[in-house]
mmCIF file of C-alpha atoms in Angstrom:
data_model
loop_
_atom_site.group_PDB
_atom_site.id
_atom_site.type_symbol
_atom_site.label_atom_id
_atom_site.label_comp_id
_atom_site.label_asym_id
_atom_site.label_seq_id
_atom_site.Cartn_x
_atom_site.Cartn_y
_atom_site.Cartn_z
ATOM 1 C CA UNK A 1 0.000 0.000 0.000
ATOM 2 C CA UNK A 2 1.034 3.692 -0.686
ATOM 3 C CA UNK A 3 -0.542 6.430 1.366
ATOM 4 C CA UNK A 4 1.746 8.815 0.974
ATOM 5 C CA UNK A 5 -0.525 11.281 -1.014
ATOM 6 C CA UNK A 6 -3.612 10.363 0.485
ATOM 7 C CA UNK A 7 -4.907 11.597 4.152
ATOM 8 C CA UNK A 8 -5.846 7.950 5.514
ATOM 9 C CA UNK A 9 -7.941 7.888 8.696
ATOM 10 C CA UNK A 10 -5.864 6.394 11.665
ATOM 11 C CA UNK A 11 -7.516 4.224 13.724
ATOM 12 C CA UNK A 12 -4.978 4.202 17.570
ATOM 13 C CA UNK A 13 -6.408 1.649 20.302
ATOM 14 C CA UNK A 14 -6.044 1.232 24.046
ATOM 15 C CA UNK A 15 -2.868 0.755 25.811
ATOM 16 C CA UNK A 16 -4.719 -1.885 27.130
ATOM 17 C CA UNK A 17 -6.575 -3.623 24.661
ATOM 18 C CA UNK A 18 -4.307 -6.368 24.520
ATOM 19 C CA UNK A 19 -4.481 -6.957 28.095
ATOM 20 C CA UNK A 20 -8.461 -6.847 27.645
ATOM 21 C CA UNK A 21 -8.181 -9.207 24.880
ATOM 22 C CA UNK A 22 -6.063 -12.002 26.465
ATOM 23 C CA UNK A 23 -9.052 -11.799 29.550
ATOM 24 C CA UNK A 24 -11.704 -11.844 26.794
ATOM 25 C CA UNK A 25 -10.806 -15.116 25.366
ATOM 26 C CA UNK A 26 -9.414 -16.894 28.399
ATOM 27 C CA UNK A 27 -13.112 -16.244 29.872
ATOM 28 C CA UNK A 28 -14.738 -17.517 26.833
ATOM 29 C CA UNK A 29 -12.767 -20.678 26.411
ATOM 30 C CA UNK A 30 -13.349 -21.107 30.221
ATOM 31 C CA UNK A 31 -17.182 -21.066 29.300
ATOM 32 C CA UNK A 32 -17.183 -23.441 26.847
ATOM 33 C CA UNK A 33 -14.888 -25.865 28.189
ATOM 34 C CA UNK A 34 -17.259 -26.253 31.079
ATOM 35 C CA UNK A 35 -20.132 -27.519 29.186
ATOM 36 C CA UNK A 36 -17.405 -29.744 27.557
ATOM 37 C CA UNK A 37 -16.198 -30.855 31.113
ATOM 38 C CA UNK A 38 -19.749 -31.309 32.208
ATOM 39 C CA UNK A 39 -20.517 -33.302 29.634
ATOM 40 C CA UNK A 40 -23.238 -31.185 27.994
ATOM 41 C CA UNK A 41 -21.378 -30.988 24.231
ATOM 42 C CA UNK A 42 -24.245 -33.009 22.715
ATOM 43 C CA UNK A 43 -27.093 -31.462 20.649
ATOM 44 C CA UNK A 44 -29.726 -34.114 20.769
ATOM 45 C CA UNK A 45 -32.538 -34.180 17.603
ATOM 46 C CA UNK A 46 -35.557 -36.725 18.636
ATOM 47 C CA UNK A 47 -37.612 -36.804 15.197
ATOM 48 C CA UNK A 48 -40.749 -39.095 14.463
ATOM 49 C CA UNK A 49 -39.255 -40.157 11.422
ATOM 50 C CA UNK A 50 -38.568 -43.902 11.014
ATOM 51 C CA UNK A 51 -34.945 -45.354 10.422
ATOM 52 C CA UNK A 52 -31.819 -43.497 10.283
ATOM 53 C CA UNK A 53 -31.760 -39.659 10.892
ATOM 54 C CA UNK A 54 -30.417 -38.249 7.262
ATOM 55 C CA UNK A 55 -26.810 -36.776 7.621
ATOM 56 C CA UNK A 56 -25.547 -35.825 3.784
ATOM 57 C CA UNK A 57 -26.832 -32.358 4.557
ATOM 58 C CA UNK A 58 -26.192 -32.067 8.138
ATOM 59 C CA UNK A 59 -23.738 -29.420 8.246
ATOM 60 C CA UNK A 60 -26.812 -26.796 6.953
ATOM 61 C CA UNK A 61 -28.838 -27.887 10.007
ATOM 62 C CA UNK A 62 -26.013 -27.704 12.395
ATOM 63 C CA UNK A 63 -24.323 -24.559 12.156
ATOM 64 C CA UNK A 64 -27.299 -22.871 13.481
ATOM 65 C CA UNK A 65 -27.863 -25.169 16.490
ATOM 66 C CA UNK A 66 -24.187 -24.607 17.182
ATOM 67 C CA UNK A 67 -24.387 -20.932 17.129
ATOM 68 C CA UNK A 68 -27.141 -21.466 19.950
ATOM 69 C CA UNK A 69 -25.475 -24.050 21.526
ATOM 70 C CA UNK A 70 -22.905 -21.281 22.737
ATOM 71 C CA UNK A 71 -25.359 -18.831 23.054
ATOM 72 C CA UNK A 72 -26.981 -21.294 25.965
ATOM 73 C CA UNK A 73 -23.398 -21.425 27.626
ATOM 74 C CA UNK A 74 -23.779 -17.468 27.882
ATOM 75 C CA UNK A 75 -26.852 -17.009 28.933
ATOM 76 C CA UNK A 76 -26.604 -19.699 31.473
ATOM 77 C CA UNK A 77 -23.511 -17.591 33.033
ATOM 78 C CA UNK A 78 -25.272 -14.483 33.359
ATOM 79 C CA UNK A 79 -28.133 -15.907 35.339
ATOM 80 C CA UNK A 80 -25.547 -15.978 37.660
ATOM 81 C CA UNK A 81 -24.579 -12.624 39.834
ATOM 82 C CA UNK A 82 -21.279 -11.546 40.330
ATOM 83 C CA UNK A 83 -20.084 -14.988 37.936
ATOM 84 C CA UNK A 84 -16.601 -16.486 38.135
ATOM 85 C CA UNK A 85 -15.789 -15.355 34.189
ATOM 86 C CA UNK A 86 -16.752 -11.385 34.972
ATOM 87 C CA UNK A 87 -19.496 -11.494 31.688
ATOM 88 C CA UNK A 88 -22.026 -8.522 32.847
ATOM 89 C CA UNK A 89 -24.458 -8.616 29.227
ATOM 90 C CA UNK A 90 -25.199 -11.266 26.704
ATOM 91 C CA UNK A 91 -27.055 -10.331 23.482
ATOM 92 C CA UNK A 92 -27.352 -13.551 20.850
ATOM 93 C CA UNK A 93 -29.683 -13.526 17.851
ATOM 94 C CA UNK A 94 -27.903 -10.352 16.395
ATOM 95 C CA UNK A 95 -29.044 -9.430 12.113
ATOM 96 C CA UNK A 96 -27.586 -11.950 9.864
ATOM 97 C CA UNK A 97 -26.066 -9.028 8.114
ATOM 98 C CA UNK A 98 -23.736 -7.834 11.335
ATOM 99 C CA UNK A 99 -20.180 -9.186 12.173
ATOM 100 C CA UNK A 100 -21.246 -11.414 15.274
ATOM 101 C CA UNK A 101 -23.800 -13.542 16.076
ATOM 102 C CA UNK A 102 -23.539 -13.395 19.989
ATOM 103 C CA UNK A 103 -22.424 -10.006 21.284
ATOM 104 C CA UNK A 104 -20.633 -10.226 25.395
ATOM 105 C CA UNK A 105 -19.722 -7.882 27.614
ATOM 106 C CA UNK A 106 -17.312 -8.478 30.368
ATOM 107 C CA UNK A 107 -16.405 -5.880 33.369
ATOM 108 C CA UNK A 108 -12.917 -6.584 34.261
ATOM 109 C CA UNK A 109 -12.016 -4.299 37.815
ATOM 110 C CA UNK A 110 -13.417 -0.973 36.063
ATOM 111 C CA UNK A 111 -12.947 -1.591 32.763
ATOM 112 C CA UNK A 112 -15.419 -2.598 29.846
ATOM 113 C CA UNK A 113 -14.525 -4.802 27.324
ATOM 114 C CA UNK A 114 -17.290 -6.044 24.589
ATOM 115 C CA UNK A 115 -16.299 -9.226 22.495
ATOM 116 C CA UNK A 116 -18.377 -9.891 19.113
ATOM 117 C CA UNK A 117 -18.564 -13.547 18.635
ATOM 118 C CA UNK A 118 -18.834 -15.208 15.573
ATOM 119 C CA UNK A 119 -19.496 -18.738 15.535
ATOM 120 C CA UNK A 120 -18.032 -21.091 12.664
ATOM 121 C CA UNK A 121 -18.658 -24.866 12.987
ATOM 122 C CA UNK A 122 -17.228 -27.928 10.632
ATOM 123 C CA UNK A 123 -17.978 -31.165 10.344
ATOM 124 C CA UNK A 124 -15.348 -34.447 10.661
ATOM 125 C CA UNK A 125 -18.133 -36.514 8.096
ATOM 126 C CA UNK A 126 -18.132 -34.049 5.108
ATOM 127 C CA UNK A 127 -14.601 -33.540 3.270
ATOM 128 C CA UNK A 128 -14.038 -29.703 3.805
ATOM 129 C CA UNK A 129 -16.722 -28.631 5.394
ATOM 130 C CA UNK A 130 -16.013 -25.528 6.911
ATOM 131 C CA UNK A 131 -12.737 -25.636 7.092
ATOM 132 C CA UNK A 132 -12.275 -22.237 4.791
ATOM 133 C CA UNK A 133 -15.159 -20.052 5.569
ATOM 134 C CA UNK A 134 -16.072 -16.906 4.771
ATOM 135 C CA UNK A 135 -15.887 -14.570 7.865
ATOM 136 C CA UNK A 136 -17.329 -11.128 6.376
ATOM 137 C CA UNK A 137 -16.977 -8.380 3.684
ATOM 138 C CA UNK A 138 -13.541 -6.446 3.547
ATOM 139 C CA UNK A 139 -15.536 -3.135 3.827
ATOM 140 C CA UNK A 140 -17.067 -3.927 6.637
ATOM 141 C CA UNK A 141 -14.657 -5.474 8.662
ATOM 142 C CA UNK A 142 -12.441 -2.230 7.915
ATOM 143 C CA UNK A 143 -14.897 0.064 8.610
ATOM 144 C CA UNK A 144 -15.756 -1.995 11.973
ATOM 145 C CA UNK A 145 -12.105 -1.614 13.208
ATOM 146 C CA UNK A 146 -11.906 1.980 11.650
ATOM 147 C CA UNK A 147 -14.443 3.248 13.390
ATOM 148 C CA UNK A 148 -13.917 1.547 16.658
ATOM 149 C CA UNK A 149 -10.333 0.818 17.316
ATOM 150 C CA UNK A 150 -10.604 -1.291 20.155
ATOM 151 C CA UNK A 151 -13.410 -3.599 18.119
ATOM 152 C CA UNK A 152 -12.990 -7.060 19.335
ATOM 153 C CA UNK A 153 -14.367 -9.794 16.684
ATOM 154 C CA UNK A 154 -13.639 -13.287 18.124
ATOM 155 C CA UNK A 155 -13.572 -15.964 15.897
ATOM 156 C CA UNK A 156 -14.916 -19.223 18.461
ATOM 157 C CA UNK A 157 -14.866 -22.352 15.798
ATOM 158 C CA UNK A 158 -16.396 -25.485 16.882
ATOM 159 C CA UNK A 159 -15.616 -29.179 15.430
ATOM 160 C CA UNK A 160 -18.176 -31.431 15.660
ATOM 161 C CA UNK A 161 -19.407 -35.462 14.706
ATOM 162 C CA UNK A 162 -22.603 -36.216 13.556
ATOM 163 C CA UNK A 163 -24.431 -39.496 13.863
ATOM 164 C CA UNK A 164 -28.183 -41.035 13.885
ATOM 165 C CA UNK A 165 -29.702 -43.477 16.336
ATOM 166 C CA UNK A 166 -32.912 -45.374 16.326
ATOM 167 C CA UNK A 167 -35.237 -45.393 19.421
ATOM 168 C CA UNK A 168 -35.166 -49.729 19.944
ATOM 169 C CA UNK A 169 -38.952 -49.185 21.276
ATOM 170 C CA UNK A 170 -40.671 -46.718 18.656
ATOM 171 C CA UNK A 171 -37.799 -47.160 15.532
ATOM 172 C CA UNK A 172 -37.731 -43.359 15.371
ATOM 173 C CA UNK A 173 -34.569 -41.854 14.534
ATOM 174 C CA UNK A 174 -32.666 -39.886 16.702
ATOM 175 C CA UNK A 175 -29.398 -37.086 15.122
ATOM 176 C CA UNK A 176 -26.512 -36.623 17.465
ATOM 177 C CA UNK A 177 -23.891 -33.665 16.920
ATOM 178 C CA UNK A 178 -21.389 -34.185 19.217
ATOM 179 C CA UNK A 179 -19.420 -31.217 19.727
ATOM 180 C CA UNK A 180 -15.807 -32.528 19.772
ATOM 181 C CA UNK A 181 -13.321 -29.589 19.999
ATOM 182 C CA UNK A 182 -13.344 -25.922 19.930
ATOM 183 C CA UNK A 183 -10.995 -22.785 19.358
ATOM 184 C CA UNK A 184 -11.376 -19.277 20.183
ATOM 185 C CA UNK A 185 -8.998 -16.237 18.696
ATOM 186 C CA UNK A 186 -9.080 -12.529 18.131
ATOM 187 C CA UNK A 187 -8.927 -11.954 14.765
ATOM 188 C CA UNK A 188 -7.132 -8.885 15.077
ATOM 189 C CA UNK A 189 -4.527 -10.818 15.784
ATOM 190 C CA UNK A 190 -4.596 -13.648 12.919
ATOM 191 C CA UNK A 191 -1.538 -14.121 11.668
ATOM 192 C CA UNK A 192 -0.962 -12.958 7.640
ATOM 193 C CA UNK A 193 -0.719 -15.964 6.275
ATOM 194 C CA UNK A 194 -3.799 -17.917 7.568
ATOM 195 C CA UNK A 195 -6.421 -15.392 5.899
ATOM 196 C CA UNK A 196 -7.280 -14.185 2.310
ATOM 197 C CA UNK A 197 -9.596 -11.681 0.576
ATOM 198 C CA UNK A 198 -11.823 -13.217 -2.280
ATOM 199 C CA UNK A 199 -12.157 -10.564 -4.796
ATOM 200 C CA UNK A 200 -14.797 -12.237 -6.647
ATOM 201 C CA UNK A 201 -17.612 -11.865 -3.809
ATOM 202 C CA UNK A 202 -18.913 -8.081 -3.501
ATOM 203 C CA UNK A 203 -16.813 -6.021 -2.443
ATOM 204 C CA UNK A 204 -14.225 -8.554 -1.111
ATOM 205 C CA UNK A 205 -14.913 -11.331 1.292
ATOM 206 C CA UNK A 206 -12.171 -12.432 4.214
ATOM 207 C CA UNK A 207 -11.395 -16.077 4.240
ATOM 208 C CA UNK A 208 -9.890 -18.292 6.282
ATOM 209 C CA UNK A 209 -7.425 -20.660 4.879
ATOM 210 C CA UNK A 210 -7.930 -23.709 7.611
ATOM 211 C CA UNK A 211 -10.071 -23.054 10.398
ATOM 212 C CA UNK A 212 -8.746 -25.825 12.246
ATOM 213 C CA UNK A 213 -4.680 -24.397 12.097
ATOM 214 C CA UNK A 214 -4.404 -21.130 12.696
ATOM 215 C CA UNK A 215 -1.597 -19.199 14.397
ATOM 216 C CA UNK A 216 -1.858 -15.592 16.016
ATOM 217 C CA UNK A 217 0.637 -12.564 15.905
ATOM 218 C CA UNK A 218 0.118 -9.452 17.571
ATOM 219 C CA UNK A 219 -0.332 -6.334 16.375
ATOM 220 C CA UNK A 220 -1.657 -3.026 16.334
ATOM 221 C CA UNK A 221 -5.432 -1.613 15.019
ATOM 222 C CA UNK A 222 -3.664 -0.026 12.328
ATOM 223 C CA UNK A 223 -1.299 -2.661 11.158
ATOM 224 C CA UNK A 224 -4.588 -5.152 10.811
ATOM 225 C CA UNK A 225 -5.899 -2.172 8.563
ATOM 226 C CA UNK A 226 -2.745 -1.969 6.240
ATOM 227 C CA UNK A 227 -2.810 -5.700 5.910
ATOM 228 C CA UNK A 228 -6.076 -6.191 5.312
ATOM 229 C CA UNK A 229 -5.731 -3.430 2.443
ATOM 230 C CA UNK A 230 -2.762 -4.934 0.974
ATOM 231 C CA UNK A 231 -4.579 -7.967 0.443
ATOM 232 C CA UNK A 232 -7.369 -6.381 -0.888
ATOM 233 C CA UNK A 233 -5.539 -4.731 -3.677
ATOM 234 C CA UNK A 234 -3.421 -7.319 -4.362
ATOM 235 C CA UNK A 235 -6.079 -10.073 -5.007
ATOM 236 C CA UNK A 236 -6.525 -11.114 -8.484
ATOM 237 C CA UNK A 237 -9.575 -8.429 -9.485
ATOM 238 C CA UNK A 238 -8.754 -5.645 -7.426
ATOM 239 C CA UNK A 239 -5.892 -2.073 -7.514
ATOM 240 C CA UNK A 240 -4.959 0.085 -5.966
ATOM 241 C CA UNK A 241 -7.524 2.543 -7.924
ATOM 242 C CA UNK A 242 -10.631 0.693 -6.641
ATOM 243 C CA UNK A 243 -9.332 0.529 -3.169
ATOM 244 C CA UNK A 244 -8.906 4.577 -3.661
ATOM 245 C CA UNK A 245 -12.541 4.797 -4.840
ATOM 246 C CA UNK A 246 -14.381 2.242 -1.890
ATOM 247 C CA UNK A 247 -12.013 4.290 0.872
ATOM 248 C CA UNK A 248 -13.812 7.716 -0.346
ATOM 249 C CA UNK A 249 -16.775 5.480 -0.455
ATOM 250 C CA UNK A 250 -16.478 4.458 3.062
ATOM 251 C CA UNK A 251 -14.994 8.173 4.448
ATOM 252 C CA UNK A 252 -11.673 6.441 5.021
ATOM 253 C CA UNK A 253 -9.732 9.487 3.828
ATOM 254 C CA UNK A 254 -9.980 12.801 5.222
#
């Protein structure tokens, strides 16, 4: 990227957002691996169909039973005064067109910190299921982190096996998702290599490579901007002239 003859907006975060970050996550992978200690990683489906509950197409009918799955684990918490994992607000059911689909806020001593979730699940039974999503637009994830700079988007990806069992006394079939593993990172901090920009969907969506192998590296608001910009411009259908015209689009430039 070249901004040397254009204002660019700025975006400068907390001192402490890393800090608030590192809390964030621990307290949601302490969440979840209590209903995986607990034994309550099943989703159960009791049908009156007879035979074998159908699986070819399960992954459609799972990823939304996942996403309220963890939604439960949330809620459950914040029934709970003064909780061990400091979550104070819990909103789930957010618009299919935002950035998360469970919103939490956490008080740690005095300060705020608000994580948007966004749940991805994938499937051991289908080849490749899920295992390079698409997380959201480029323009919006910008603008998110542009015009909040401490924006937290967590990325909380969920592995799961499906299977069907038959009720021996009525012969109706019964679908299983056993949640087997999970994996929770700030994608602010995603490291370079493990994420893409697909030109060829609007305005540029952000992929993951492998959902299941990702590493992190730190850095600043800003540096996630310039990266995500240089990918942007450098995928296969995009320059730097069309990132010029979507940033005075999107008020990125002064």
């Amino acid at each position: 990227m070249d901004y040397k003859n254009l204002d660019v907006k700025i975006p400068k975060e907390s001192e402490n957002y890393e800090e608030m970050s590192e809390k964030a996550i621990s307290r949601i992978n302490q969440m979840v691996q209590s209903r995986f200690d607990h034994n309550k990683n099943n989703i159960i489906l009791n049908t009156n169909i007879l035979g074998s509950f159908p699986l070819d197409n399960i992954n459609k009918l799972a990823a939304p039973l996942i996403e309220s799955w963890a939604g439960n684990i949330f809620h459950d918490v914040i029934k709970v005064n003064d909780n061990d994992f400091s979550l104070v607000n819990v909103e789930v059911g957010t618009k299919r067109t935002d950035l998360a689909d469970i919103i939490l806020q956490f008080k740690f001593n005095n300060n705020y910190s608000t994580s948007n979730i966004d749940v991805k699940s994938t499937t051991d039974t289908i080849k490749n299921s899920g295992k390079g999503p698409n997380i959201t637009s480029f323009a919006k994830i910008r603008s998110a982190y542009l015009e909040d700079p401490d924006f937290m988007f967590v990325i909380l990806s969920v592995r799961y096996h499906p299977y069907s069992e038959t009720n021996t006394d009525t012969g109706f079939a019964k679908g299983v998702i056993a949640l087997t593993d999970f994996h929770s990172y700030d994608f602010k901090y995603l490291s370079e290599s493990d994420f893409t920009i697909n030109p060829a969907l609007g305005t540029g969506q952000v992929q993951i490579k492998d959902i299941h192998y990702v590493t992190t590296e730190k850095r600043s608001t800003w540096k996630l901007i310039r990266l995500l910009d240089d990918k942007y411009i450098h995928s296969s259908r995009r320059t730097f002239e069309d990132w010029v015209r979507e940033a005075k689009k999107n008020k990125r430039i002064k």
